[in-house]
Amino acid sequence: MAKQTFQKPKGTADLLPGESAKWHFVEETARLLFSDYQYAEVRTPLFENFEVFSRSAGDTSDVVTKEMYDFHDKGDRHVALRPEGTAGVVRSFVENKLFGPEHQKPYKVFYIGPMFRYERPQAGRMRQFHQIGVEAFGSESPALDAEVIAMVVDFFQTLGLTSLKVTVNSLGDQTSRDNYRMALIDYLKPHFAELSADSQKRLENNPLRVLDSKDPRDQQFVADAPSILDYLTPDANNRWQKLQTYLDALGVEYEVDANVVRGLDYYNHTIFEVMTQNEALGQGWTTIAGGGRYSGLVEEFGGPEMSGVGFGIGLERLMLLLENSSVTLPNPVGLDVYVANQGEGTDVAALQMVQAVRSFGYSAERDYQERKLKGQFKAADRLNAKYIITIGERELAEQSANLKNMVTGQEITVKLAELYTNLPNLLETEDSGEEA
């Protein structure tokens, strides 16, 4: 009978050692940088009640209508794997009453973790994917919007990315959107029969989503659509002008693009995307981060009227970009000390020595396959060990060991007791080339 073989689900990936080290570096860069801006990490469940996402994303969005991994559990509860990070963070913000006056505003958090969407897998786009995102609640200031945009640019530049384009737009307040909605419907209705099936469905419910369509049938009409910036109320326009002043003051280069609307229904006022050009992501400019300001979400989840602003970054796409750019990602860390042993009774001594080395904060490894010393030395070379400690029967009898610096080739014989109590100083002596 043939052995059964198993494969990972379509649209998922195994992140193997070596690659995971690069991911860790990018994630830690985000943690360190975001903390400079006073953002703290939040971790929410991988699944939520279905309504958390359907209420926040909007019933007409692709996320809800096509891409949600949702199911009824054994208790017949309708749950969904999270397709994005914002909704769960807002739910947590409200449930834990973080909107209260005892909490500093804006309340700033970031998240890093897996998301799930059922869509056709392609380069940089998976069914299980990972996002880095931030959310800041409780301030209406366009200065906060500008800071959030500056922070995501700062992050990409810190990683070494240079070919970046930032596009910004304003969706205005509710009155602005209502006025623009009618103008857009009036413009698109004469072309109804020529629009894609998706855009025909959205025309009445959410015509702004037509502007986000990638279908070539829609693109010709999007190009000549009226601009939402012409429908901003005086207050919304004043806020829009202030945002540009702040971005200029921070030295953030950007372009105004009135067709940027983002794919989720909860945005208002500031929205933005960060794009780059790289063959690994396809032809032309590709979005690598996007976000904006939103209102109504905190209220939707039972909290007070309070707006937020944030962004999301797709990690798979970012890693693909970094791999195909001139950016140098760190290699896996080498080994500090390899402990080699051979002969009766040395196995226990080697085991103890490895643990002693680790207790000083160094990385250590030894042989577990009963190889000869020559094979152990080859293994130490493959692991890029900086030092080798060798214990044979003679060394064990004398309660000593051989310590070799693999870079300089210098070797010394040292008492085991010295290694157990004074290892850091011995390694420093080896590095300096002094006699012990």
Coordinates of C-alpha atoms in Angstrom, one line a residue:
M1 CA 0.0 0.0 0.0
A2 CA 1.4 3.4 -1.0
K3 CA 2.2 5.8 1.7
Q4 CA -0.2 8.7 2.0
T5 CA 1.5 12.1 1.3
F6 CA 0.3 15.4 2.7
Q7 CA 0.7 18.9 1.2
K8 CA 0.1 22.3 2.7
P9 CA -3.3 23.9 1.8
K10 CA -3.4 25.9 -1.4
G11 CA -2.5 29.5 -0.8
T12 CA -0.4 28.8 2.2
A13 CA 3.4 28.6 2.7
D14 CA 5.9 27.0 5.0
L15 CA 8.3 29.6 6.5
L16 CA 11.5 27.6 7.0
P17 CA 14.5 28.5 9.2
G18 CA 16.6 31.1 7.4
E19 CA 13.6 32.7 5.8
S20 CA 11.9 33.1 9.2
A21 CA 15.0 34.9 10.5
K22 CA 14.5 37.5 7.7
W23 CA 10.8 37.9 8.7
H24 CA 11.8 38.3 12.3
F25 CA 14.2 41.1 11.4
V26 CA 11.5 43.0 9.5
E27 CA 8.9 42.5 12.3
E28 CA 11.4 43.6 15.0
T29 CA 12.3 46.6 12.9
A30 CA 8.6 47.5 12.9
R31 CA 8.3 47.0 16.7
L32 CA 11.3 49.2 17.4
L33 CA 10.3 52.0 15.0
F34 CA 6.7 52.0 16.0
S35 CA 7.6 52.2 19.7
D36 CA 9.5 55.4 18.9
Y37 CA 6.2 56.8 17.8
Q38 CA 4.6 55.5 21.0
Y39 CA 2.6 52.6 19.5
A40 CA 2.3 49.5 21.6
E41 CA 1.5 45.9 20.4
V42 CA -2.0 44.4 20.6
R43 CA -2.8 40.8 19.8
T44 CA -6.4 39.9 18.9
P45 CA -8.0 36.5 18.2
L46 CA -7.5 34.9 14.8
F47 CA -11.2 34.4 14.5
E48 CA -14.1 36.6 15.5
N49 CA -17.9 36.6 15.3
F50 CA -18.8 36.9 11.6
E51 CA -20.6 40.2 12.3
V52 CA -17.4 41.9 13.4
F53 CA -16.1 41.8 9.9
S54 CA -19.4 42.1 8.0
R55 CA -20.4 45.2 9.9
S56 CA -17.0 46.9 9.6
A57 CA -16.0 46.0 6.0
G58 CA -19.5 46.7 4.6
D59 CA -21.9 44.3 3.0
T60 CA -20.9 45.3 -0.6
S61 CA -17.1 44.8 -0.1
D62 CA -15.2 42.0 -1.8
V63 CA -14.0 40.9 1.6
V64 CA -17.5 40.0 2.8
T65 CA -19.1 39.0 -0.5
K66 CA -16.3 36.8 -1.9
E67 CA -13.3 36.4 0.3
M68 CA -14.4 35.6 3.8
Y69 CA -13.3 32.3 5.4
D70 CA -16.5 31.9 7.5
F71 CA -18.2 28.9 9.0
H72 CA -20.6 27.7 11.7
D73 CA -18.8 26.0 14.6
K74 CA -20.0 23.1 16.7
G75 CA -22.1 25.4 18.8
D76 CA -23.7 26.8 15.5
R77 CA -22.0 30.2 16.1
H78 CA -21.2 32.0 12.8
V79 CA -17.5 32.8 13.0
A80 CA -14.9 34.0 10.5
L81 CA -11.1 33.9 10.3
R82 CA -9.9 37.5 10.3
P83 CA -9.5 38.9 6.8
E84 CA -7.9 42.2 8.1
G85 CA -6.7 43.6 11.3
T86 CA -8.7 46.8 12.0
A87 CA -12.1 45.4 12.9
G88 CA -10.7 43.1 15.6
V89 CA -8.6 45.9 17.1
V90 CA -11.7 48.2 17.2
R91 CA -13.7 45.4 18.8
S92 CA -11.0 45.0 21.4
F93 CA -10.7 48.8 21.9
V94 CA -14.5 49.0 22.7
E95 CA -14.8 45.7 24.7
N96 CA -11.9 46.7 27.0
K97 CA -13.2 50.3 27.4
L98 CA -10.0 51.8 26.2
F99 CA -11.9 54.9 25.1
G100 CA -12.2 56.0 28.7
P101 CA -10.6 59.3 29.9
E102 CA -8.0 57.4 32.0
H103 CA -6.3 56.2 28.7
Q104 CA -4.0 58.6 26.8
K105 CA -5.4 59.9 23.5
P106 CA -4.7 59.2 20.8
Y107 CA -4.6 55.6 21.9
K108 CA -1.9 54.0 19.6
V109 CA -1.5 50.3 18.9
F110 CA 0.1 48.1 16.2
Y111 CA -0.5 44.5 15.3
I112 CA 1.6 41.8 13.4
G113 CA 0.0 38.5 12.5
P114 CA -1.8 36.2 10.0
M115 CA -4.9 37.1 8.1
F116 CA -7.1 34.9 5.9
R117 CA -8.9 35.5 2.6
Y118 CA -10.3 33.0 0.1
E119 CA -9.0 34.4 -3.2
R120 CA -7.0 33.2 -6.2
P121 CA -3.4 32.8 -5.0
Q122 CA -0.8 34.8 -7.0
A123 CA 2.6 36.4 -6.5
G124 CA 2.7 38.1 -3.1
R125 CA -1.0 37.3 -2.4
M126 CA -1.9 34.2 -0.3
R127 CA -5.0 32.7 1.3
Q128 CA -3.1 32.9 4.6
F129 CA -1.1 36.0 4.6
H130 CA 0.4 38.3 7.2
Q131 CA 0.0 42.0 7.9
I132 CA 1.7 44.7 9.9
G133 CA -0.8 47.4 10.8
V134 CA -1.3 50.4 13.2
E135 CA -4.4 52.1 14.6
A136 CA -4.6 55.3 16.5
F137 CA -8.0 56.3 18.2
G138 CA -9.4 59.4 19.7
S139 CA -7.9 62.4 17.8
E140 CA -9.4 64.2 14.9
S141 CA -6.2 66.1 14.1
P142 CA -4.9 65.9 10.5
A143 CA -1.5 66.2 12.1
L144 CA -1.9 62.6 13.3
D145 CA -2.8 61.5 9.8
A146 CA 0.4 63.1 8.5
E147 CA 2.4 61.4 11.3
V148 CA 0.9 58.0 10.4
I149 CA 1.9 58.5 6.7
A150 CA 5.4 59.7 7.7
M151 CA 5.7 56.6 10.0
V152 CA 5.0 54.1 7.2
V153 CA 7.4 55.9 4.9
D154 CA 10.0 55.9 7.7
F155 CA 9.5 52.1 8.1
F156 CA 10.1 51.4 4.5
Q157 CA 13.1 53.7 4.3
T158 CA 14.6 52.1 7.5
L159 CA 14.4 48.7 5.7
G160 CA 16.3 50.3 2.8
L161 CA 13.6 50.8 0.2
T162 CA 14.1 53.8 -1.9
S163 CA 11.7 53.8 -5.0
L164 CA 8.5 54.8 -3.1
K165 CA 5.5 56.8 -4.2
V166 CA 2.9 58.1 -1.8
T167 CA -0.6 59.0 -3.1
V168 CA -3.1 60.8 -0.9
N169 CA -6.8 61.7 -1.3
S170 CA -9.6 62.9 0.8
L171 CA -13.1 61.3 0.9
G172 CA -14.3 64.2 3.0
D173 CA -17.1 64.1 5.6
Q174 CA -20.5 62.5 5.3
T175 CA -22.0 65.5 3.5
S176 CA -19.1 65.5 1.0
R177 CA -19.6 61.9 0.3
D178 CA -23.3 62.2 -0.1
N179 CA -22.9 65.0 -2.6
Y180 CA -20.2 63.1 -4.5
R181 CA -22.2 59.9 -4.4
M182 CA -25.0 61.5 -6.4
A183 CA -22.6 63.1 -8.9
L184 CA -20.9 59.7 -9.4
I185 CA -24.2 57.9 -9.9
D186 CA -25.3 60.5 -12.4
Y187 CA -22.0 60.2 -14.3
L188 CA -21.9 56.3 -14.4
K189 CA -25.6 55.6 -15.0
P190 CA -25.5 56.3 -18.8
H191 CA -22.7 53.7 -19.0
F192 CA -24.5 51.1 -16.9
A193 CA -24.6 48.4 -19.6
E194 CA -20.9 48.8 -20.3
L195 CA -19.7 48.4 -16.7
S196 CA -18.5 45.1 -15.2
A197 CA -21.1 42.9 -13.4
D198 CA -19.5 43.8 -10.0
S199 CA -19.7 47.5 -10.7
Q200 CA -23.3 47.2 -11.9
K201 CA -24.2 45.7 -8.5
R202 CA -22.3 48.4 -6.6
L203 CA -23.5 51.4 -8.5
E204 CA -26.5 52.1 -6.3
N205 CA -25.2 50.7 -3.0
N206 CA -21.7 52.0 -3.0
P207 CA -20.6 53.7 -6.2
L208 CA -17.2 54.8 -4.8
R209 CA -16.2 51.1 -5.0
V210 CA -16.5 51.4 -8.8
L211 CA -13.4 53.7 -8.7
D212 CA -11.5 50.9 -7.0
S213 CA -12.3 48.4 -9.8
K214 CA -9.4 46.8 -11.7
D215 CA -11.6 45.6 -14.5
P216 CA -10.6 47.1 -17.9
R217 CA -14.3 47.7 -18.7
D218 CA -14.6 50.1 -15.7
Q219 CA -11.2 51.7 -16.1
Q220 CA -12.2 53.8 -19.1
F221 CA -15.0 55.4 -17.2
V222 CA -13.0 55.8 -14.0
A223 CA -10.4 57.9 -15.8
D224 CA -13.0 60.6 -16.6
A225 CA -15.1 60.4 -13.4
P226 CA -15.7 63.6 -11.4
S227 CA -13.2 64.2 -8.6
I228 CA -14.4 63.9 -5.0
L229 CA -12.1 66.9 -4.2
D230 CA -14.5 69.1 -6.0
Y231 CA -17.3 68.1 -3.7
L232 CA -15.6 68.6 -0.3
T233 CA -17.5 70.8 2.2
P234 CA -15.6 73.9 3.4
D235 CA -14.7 72.1 6.7
A236 CA -13.5 69.0 4.9
N237 CA -11.5 71.1 2.4
N238 CA -9.9 73.0 5.2
R239 CA -8.8 69.8 6.8
W240 CA -7.5 68.5 3.5
Q241 CA -5.4 71.6 3.0
K242 CA -4.0 71.3 6.6
L243 CA -3.0 67.7 5.9
Q244 CA -0.9 68.7 2.9
T245 CA 0.7 71.5 4.9
Y246 CA 1.8 69.0 7.6
L247 CA 3.1 66.5 5.0
D248 CA 5.1 69.3 3.4
A249 CA 6.5 70.3 6.8
L250 CA 7.6 66.7 7.4
G251 CA 9.3 66.5 4.0
V252 CA 7.0 63.6 2.8
E253 CA 6.9 63.6 -0.9
Y254 CA 3.4 62.7 -2.2
E255 CA 1.0 62.9 -5.1
V256 CA -2.7 63.8 -4.9
D257 CA -4.8 61.0 -6.6
A258 CA -8.6 61.6 -6.5
N259 CA -9.2 58.0 -7.6
V260 CA -7.7 56.4 -4.5
V261 CA -10.7 55.2 -2.5
R262 CA -9.4 52.0 -0.7
G263 CA -11.3 48.8 -0.6
L264 CA -13.2 49.0 2.7
D265 CA -16.3 51.1 3.3
Y266 CA -15.4 52.7 6.6
Y267 CA -12.9 55.3 5.5
N268 CA -13.5 59.1 5.4
H269 CA -11.3 62.2 5.1
T270 CA -7.6 61.1 4.6
I271 CA -6.8 58.0 2.6
F272 CA -3.4 57.1 1.2
E273 CA -1.4 54.4 -0.5
V274 CA 2.4 53.7 -0.6
M275 CA 3.6 52.2 -3.9
T276 CA 6.8 51.0 -5.5
Q277 CA 8.0 49.6 -8.8
N278 CA 9.6 46.2 -8.8
E279 CA 9.5 43.4 -11.4
A280 CA 8.9 40.9 -8.6
L281 CA 5.5 42.5 -8.0
G282 CA 4.5 42.9 -11.6
Q283 CA 4.6 45.8 -14.1
G284 CA 4.1 49.4 -13.1
W285 CA 3.4 50.8 -9.6
T286 CA 2.2 48.3 -7.0
T287 CA 0.7 49.2 -3.6
I288 CA 2.7 47.9 -0.6
A289 CA 0.8 49.8 2.1
G290 CA -2.5 51.6 2.4
G291 CA -4.8 53.1 5.0
G292 CA -6.5 56.2 6.1
R293 CA -8.9 57.8 8.6
Y294 CA -12.2 56.2 9.5
S295 CA -15.2 57.1 11.7
G296 CA -18.2 55.2 12.8
L297 CA -16.4 51.9 13.6
V298 CA -16.0 52.5 17.3
E299 CA -19.6 53.6 17.5
E300 CA -20.6 50.5 15.4
F301 CA -19.1 48.2 18.0
G302 CA -20.9 49.9 20.9
G303 CA -18.4 52.6 21.9
P304 CA -18.7 56.4 21.8
E305 CA -18.4 58.4 18.6
M306 CA -14.6 58.4 18.1
S307 CA -12.5 58.3 14.9
G308 CA -9.4 56.4 14.1
V309 CA -6.5 56.4 11.6
G310 CA -4.2 53.6 10.5
F311 CA -2.6 51.5 7.8
G312 CA -1.9 48.0 6.8
I313 CA 1.2 46.4 5.2
G314 CA 1.1 43.0 3.5
L315 CA 4.2 41.1 4.7
E316 CA 4.4 38.5 1.9
R317 CA 4.5 41.3 -0.7
L318 CA 7.0 43.3 1.4
M319 CA 9.3 40.2 1.8
L320 CA 9.1 39.5 -2.0
L321 CA 10.0 43.1 -2.6
L322 CA 13.0 43.1 -0.2
E323 CA 14.3 39.8 -1.7
N324 CA 14.3 41.4 -5.2
S325 CA 15.7 44.8 -4.2
S326 CA 19.3 45.8 -3.3
V327 CA 18.3 45.5 0.4
T328 CA 20.5 43.3 2.6
L329 CA 18.6 41.2 5.0
P330 CA 20.5 39.5 7.9
N331 CA 21.7 36.0 7.5
P332 CA 20.9 33.5 10.2
V333 CA 23.1 34.0 13.3
G334 CA 26.2 31.8 13.4
L335 CA 27.2 29.5 16.2
D336 CA 29.4 30.7 19.1
V337 CA 30.8 27.5 20.4
Y338 CA 30.8 23.9 19.2
V339 CA 31.7 21.3 21.8
A340 CA 33.3 18.2 20.3
N341 CA 34.0 15.0 22.3
Q342 CA 35.3 11.5 21.8
G343 CA 36.1 8.7 24.1
E344 CA 34.7 6.9 27.2
G345 CA 32.9 9.2 29.6
T346 CA 33.2 12.3 27.5
D347 CA 29.6 12.3 26.4
V348 CA 28.4 13.5 29.8
A349 CA 31.1 16.1 30.0
A350 CA 30.2 17.5 26.6
L351 CA 26.5 17.7 27.6
Q352 CA 27.4 19.6 30.7
M353 CA 29.8 21.9 28.8
V354 CA 27.1 22.8 26.2
Q355 CA 24.7 23.9 29.0
A356 CA 27.5 25.8 30.8
V357 CA 28.3 27.8 27.6
R358 CA 24.6 28.6 27.1
S359 CA 24.3 29.8 30.7
F360 CA 26.8 32.6 29.8
G361 CA 24.5 33.7 27.0
Y362 CA 26.4 32.2 24.1
S363 CA 24.9 29.8 21.5
A364 CA 26.3 26.3 21.7
E365 CA 25.9 23.0 19.9
R366 CA 27.4 19.5 20.1
D367 CA 27.3 16.1 18.3
Y368 CA 24.3 13.8 18.8
Q369 CA 25.2 11.2 16.1
E370 CA 28.3 9.6 17.6
R371 CA 30.5 10.9 14.8
K372 CA 34.3 10.8 14.9
L373 CA 36.1 14.1 15.7
K374 CA 36.8 14.8 12.0
G375 CA 33.0 14.6 11.3
Q376 CA 32.3 16.9 14.3
F377 CA 34.8 19.5 13.2
K378 CA 33.2 19.5 9.7
A379 CA 29.8 20.0 11.4
A380 CA 31.3 23.0 13.3
D381 CA 32.5 24.5 10.0
R382 CA 29.1 24.1 8.4
L383 CA 27.5 25.9 11.4
N384 CA 30.1 28.7 11.2
A385 CA 31.2 28.1 14.8
K386 CA 33.5 30.8 16.2
Y387 CA 35.1 28.4 18.7
I388 CA 35.5 24.7 19.3
I389 CA 35.9 23.1 22.7
T390 CA 37.3 19.6 22.4
I391 CA 37.1 17.0 25.2
G392 CA 38.8 13.6 24.7
E393 CA 39.6 10.8 27.2
R394 CA 43.0 12.4 28.0
E395 CA 41.5 15.8 28.5
L396 CA 38.8 14.4 30.7
A397 CA 41.3 12.5 32.9
E398 CA 43.2 15.8 33.3
Q399 CA 39.9 17.8 33.8
S400 CA 40.9 20.0 30.9
A401 CA 39.8 20.8 27.3
N402 CA 41.1 22.3 24.1
L403 CA 39.7 25.7 23.2
K404 CA 40.3 26.8 19.6
N405 CA 39.5 30.2 17.9
M406 CA 38.2 29.2 14.4
V407 CA 39.1 32.6 12.9
T408 CA 42.7 33.0 14.1
G409 CA 43.4 29.3 14.5
Q410 CA 44.8 29.9 18.0
E411 CA 44.4 27.0 20.5
I412 CA 44.9 26.8 24.2
T413 CA 44.5 24.1 26.8
V414 CA 42.3 25.2 29.8
K415 CA 40.9 23.6 32.9
L416 CA 37.3 22.6 32.8
A417 CA 36.7 24.5 36.0
E418 CA 38.0 27.6 34.2
L419 CA 35.5 27.1 31.3
Y420 CA 32.6 26.7 33.8
T421 CA 33.4 29.9 35.7
N422 CA 35.4 32.2 33.4
L423 CA 34.3 31.5 29.8
P424 CA 33.7 35.1 28.6
N425 CA 37.2 36.2 29.7
L426 CA 38.8 33.2 28.1
L427 CA 37.0 34.0 24.8
E428 CA 38.1 37.6 25.0
T429 CA 41.7 36.4 25.5
E430 CA 41.4 34.2 22.5
D431 CA 40.0 37.1 20.4
S432 CA 42.9 39.4 21.4
G433 CA 45.5 36.7 20.6
E434 CA 47.1 36.9 24.0
E435 CA 48.7 33.9 25.8
A436 CA 46.5 32.4 28.5

